XYZ file of C-alpha atoms in Angstrom:
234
model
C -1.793 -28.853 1.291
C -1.136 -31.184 3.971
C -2.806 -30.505 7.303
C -0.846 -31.474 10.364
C -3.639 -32.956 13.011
C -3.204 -34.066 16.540
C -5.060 -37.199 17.764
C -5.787 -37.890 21.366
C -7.488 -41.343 22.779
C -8.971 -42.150 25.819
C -5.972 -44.017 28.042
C -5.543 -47.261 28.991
C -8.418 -48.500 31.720
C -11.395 -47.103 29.389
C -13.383 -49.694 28.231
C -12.913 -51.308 25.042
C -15.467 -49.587 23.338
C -15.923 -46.765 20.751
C -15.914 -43.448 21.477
C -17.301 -39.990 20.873
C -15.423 -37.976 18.198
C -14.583 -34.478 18.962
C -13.132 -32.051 16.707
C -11.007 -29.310 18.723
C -10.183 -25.575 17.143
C -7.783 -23.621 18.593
C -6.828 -20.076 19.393
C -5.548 -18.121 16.975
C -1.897 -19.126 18.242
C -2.630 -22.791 16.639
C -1.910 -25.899 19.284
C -0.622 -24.568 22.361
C 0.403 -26.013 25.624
C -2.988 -24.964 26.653
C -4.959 -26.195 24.009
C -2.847 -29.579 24.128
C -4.427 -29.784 27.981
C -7.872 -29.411 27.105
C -7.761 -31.808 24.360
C -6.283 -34.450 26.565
C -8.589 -33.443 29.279
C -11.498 -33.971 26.841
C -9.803 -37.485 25.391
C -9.413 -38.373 29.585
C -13.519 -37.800 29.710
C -13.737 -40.394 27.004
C -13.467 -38.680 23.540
C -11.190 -39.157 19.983
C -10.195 -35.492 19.783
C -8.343 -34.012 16.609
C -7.073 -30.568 16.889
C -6.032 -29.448 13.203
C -3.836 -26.455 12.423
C -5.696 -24.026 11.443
C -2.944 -22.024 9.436
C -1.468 -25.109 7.465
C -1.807 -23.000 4.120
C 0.145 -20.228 5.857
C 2.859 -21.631 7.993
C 5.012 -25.187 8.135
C 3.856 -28.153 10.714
C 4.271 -27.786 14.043
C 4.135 -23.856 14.019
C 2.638 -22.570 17.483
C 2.591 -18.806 17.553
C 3.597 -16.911 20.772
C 1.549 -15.417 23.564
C 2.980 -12.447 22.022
C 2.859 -9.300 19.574
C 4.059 -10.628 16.679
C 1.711 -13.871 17.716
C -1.283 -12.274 17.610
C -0.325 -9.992 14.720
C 0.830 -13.374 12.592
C -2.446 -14.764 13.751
C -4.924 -12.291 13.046
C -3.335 -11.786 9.368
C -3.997 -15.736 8.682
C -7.714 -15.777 9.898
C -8.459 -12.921 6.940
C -5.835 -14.465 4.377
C -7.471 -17.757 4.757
C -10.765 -18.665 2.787
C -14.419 -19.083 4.533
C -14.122 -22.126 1.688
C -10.199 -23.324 2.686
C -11.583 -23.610 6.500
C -14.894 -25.367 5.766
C -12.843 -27.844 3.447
C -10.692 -28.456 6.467
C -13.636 -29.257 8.941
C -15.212 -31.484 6.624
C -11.558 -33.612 5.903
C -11.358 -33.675 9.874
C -14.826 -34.893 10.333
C -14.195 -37.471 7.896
C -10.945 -38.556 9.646
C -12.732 -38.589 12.708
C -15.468 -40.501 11.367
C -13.311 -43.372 10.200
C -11.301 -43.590 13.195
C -11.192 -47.090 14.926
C -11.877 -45.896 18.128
C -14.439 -43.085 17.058
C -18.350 -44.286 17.501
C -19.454 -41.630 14.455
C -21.192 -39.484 16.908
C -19.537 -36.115 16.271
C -19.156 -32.685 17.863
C -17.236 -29.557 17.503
C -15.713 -27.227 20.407
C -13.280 -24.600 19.971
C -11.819 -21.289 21.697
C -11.109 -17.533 20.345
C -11.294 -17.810 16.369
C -11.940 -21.668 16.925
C -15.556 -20.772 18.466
C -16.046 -19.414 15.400
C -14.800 -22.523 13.343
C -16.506 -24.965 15.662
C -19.801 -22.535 14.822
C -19.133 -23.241 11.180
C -18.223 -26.681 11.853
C -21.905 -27.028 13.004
C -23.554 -26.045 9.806
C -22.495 -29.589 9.064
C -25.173 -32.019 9.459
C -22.648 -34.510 10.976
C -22.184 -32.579 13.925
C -24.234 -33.466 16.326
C -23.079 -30.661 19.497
C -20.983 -27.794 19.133
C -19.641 -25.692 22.481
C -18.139 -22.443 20.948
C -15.900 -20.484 23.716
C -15.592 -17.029 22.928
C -16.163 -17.146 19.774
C -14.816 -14.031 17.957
C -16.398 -12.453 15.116
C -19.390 -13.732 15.025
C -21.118 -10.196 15.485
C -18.448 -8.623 12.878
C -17.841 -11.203 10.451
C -14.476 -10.447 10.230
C -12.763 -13.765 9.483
C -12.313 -15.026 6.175
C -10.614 -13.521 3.146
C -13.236 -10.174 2.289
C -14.086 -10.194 6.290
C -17.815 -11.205 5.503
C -18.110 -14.377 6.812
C -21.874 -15.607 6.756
C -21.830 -17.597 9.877
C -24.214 -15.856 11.930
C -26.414 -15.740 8.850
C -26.754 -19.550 8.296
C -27.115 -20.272 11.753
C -30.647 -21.735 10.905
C -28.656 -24.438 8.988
C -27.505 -26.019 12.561
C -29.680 -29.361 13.204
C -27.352 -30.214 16.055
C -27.322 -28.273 19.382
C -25.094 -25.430 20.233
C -24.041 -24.116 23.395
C -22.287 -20.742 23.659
C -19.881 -20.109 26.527
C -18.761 -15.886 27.353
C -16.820 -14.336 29.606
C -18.991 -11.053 30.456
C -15.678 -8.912 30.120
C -14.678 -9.817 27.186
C -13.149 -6.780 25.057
C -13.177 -8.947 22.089
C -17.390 -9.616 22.228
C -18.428 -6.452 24.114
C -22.205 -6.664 25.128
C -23.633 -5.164 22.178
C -21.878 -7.558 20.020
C -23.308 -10.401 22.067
C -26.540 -8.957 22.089
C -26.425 -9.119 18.499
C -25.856 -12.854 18.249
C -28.254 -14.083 20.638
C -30.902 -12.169 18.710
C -29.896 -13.673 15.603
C -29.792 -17.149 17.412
C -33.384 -16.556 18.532
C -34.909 -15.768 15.055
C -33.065 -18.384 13.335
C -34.508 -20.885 15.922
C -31.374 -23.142 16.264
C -31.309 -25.327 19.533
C -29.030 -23.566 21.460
C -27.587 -22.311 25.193
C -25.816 -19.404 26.157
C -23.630 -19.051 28.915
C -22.251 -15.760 30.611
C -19.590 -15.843 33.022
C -17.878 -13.669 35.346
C -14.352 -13.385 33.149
C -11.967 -12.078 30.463
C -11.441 -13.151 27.149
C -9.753 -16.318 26.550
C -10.372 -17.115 30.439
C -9.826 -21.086 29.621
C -6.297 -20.927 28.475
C -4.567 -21.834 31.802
C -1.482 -19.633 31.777
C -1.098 -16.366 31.422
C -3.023 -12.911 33.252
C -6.692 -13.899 31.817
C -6.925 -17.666 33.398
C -9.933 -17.723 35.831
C -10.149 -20.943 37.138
C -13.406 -21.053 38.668
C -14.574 -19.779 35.271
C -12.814 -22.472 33.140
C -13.920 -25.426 35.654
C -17.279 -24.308 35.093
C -16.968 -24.088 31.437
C -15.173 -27.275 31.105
C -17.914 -28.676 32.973
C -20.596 -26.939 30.703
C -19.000 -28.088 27.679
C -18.534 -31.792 29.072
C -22.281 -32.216 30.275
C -23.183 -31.194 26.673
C -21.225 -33.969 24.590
C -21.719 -36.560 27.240
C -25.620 -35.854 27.048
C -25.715 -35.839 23.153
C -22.981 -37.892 21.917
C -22.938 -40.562 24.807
């Protein structure tokens, strides 16, 4: 069904030029306040950003879940209700919206926080996307997203012909060690291009409100995540 999508341009006093195209994931909680901030931080740097919702089949447009119990509960029902086929359907329709964009250059990348690390990850396995920086991405290790909870991300990750760059927080409850461990093993033997950044912080330390904002951690990622697309995109 129809998938509500946010757009965000670079402002007036760019130059008239085409741009990067970015495709943005979420959280869980779908397009937050926070999540509307990065993407217009990322569209201020000189990027077409599209942030779909990520539970369109689930809930109507324009639902943000809260910061809250029945939030995350709502949330983590629609990642496993939702096929590994719906959201690779919806990445590819995005990519080709970005693509055809006036203002997009066809140079694309993926980013994306929480469960959207995880999409943007997926979205990478697409030879169209040309950088991916996943934040936190959560099940990777598990592969518990997707209806079954045996996702095959991690699996195809030799698939990726773009380059990947993986941000942490090294406190993370969500991706303990071990579970990191596990991925940057499976990175190494699969020989995609890729970086991996750990940082002294919590899960979801980007999202700039609430008890687990770290702003020396999020400048720094931003900053990671911004060198990356400006290096490869242009």
């Amino acid at each position: 069904g129809p998938m509500r999508t946010f757009v965000y341009e670079p402002g007036e006093g760019k130059p008239a030029r085409r741009f990067p195209g970015l495709l943005l994931y979420s959280e869980i909680f779908q397009q937050t306040p926070p999540i509307r901030r990065l993407a217009l931080q990322f569209a201020g740097h000189g990027f077409v950003v599209m942030v779909p919702e990520i539970y369109h089949e689930h809930e109507p447009a324009g639902t943000v879940l809260g910061y809250d119990d029945a939030g995350k509960e709502k949330g983590n029902a629609y990642k496993t209700a939702t096929t590994l086929s719906s959201f690779d359907a919806d990445a590819s329709v995005v990519l080709d919206a970005l693509g055809a964009h006036p203002a997009c250059s066809g140079r694309l990348g993926s980013v994306g926080f929480c469960i959207g690390g995880h999409l943007a990850f997926r979205a990478a396995l697409n030879p169209r996307v040309l950088a991916t920086c996943c934040f936190y991405p959560t099940d990777l290790h598990t592969g518990a997203i997707g209806a079954g909870k045996n996702a095959d991300t991690l699996a195809r990750a030799a698939e990726i012909r773009g380059e990947l760059r993986l941000v942490w927080g090294m406190q993370d409850p969500h991706i303990p060690r071990e579970g990191r461990v596990l991925i940057q093993s499976a990175l190494h033997a699969s020989g995609a291009r890729h970086t991996w950044h750990e940082l002294e912080a919590q899960h979801a330390f980007m999202r700039d409100e609430g008890p687990r904002y770290d702003p020396s951690a999020a400048r720094h990622g931003f900053a990671l995540a911004l060198e990356l697309f400006q290096r490869v995109l242009g």
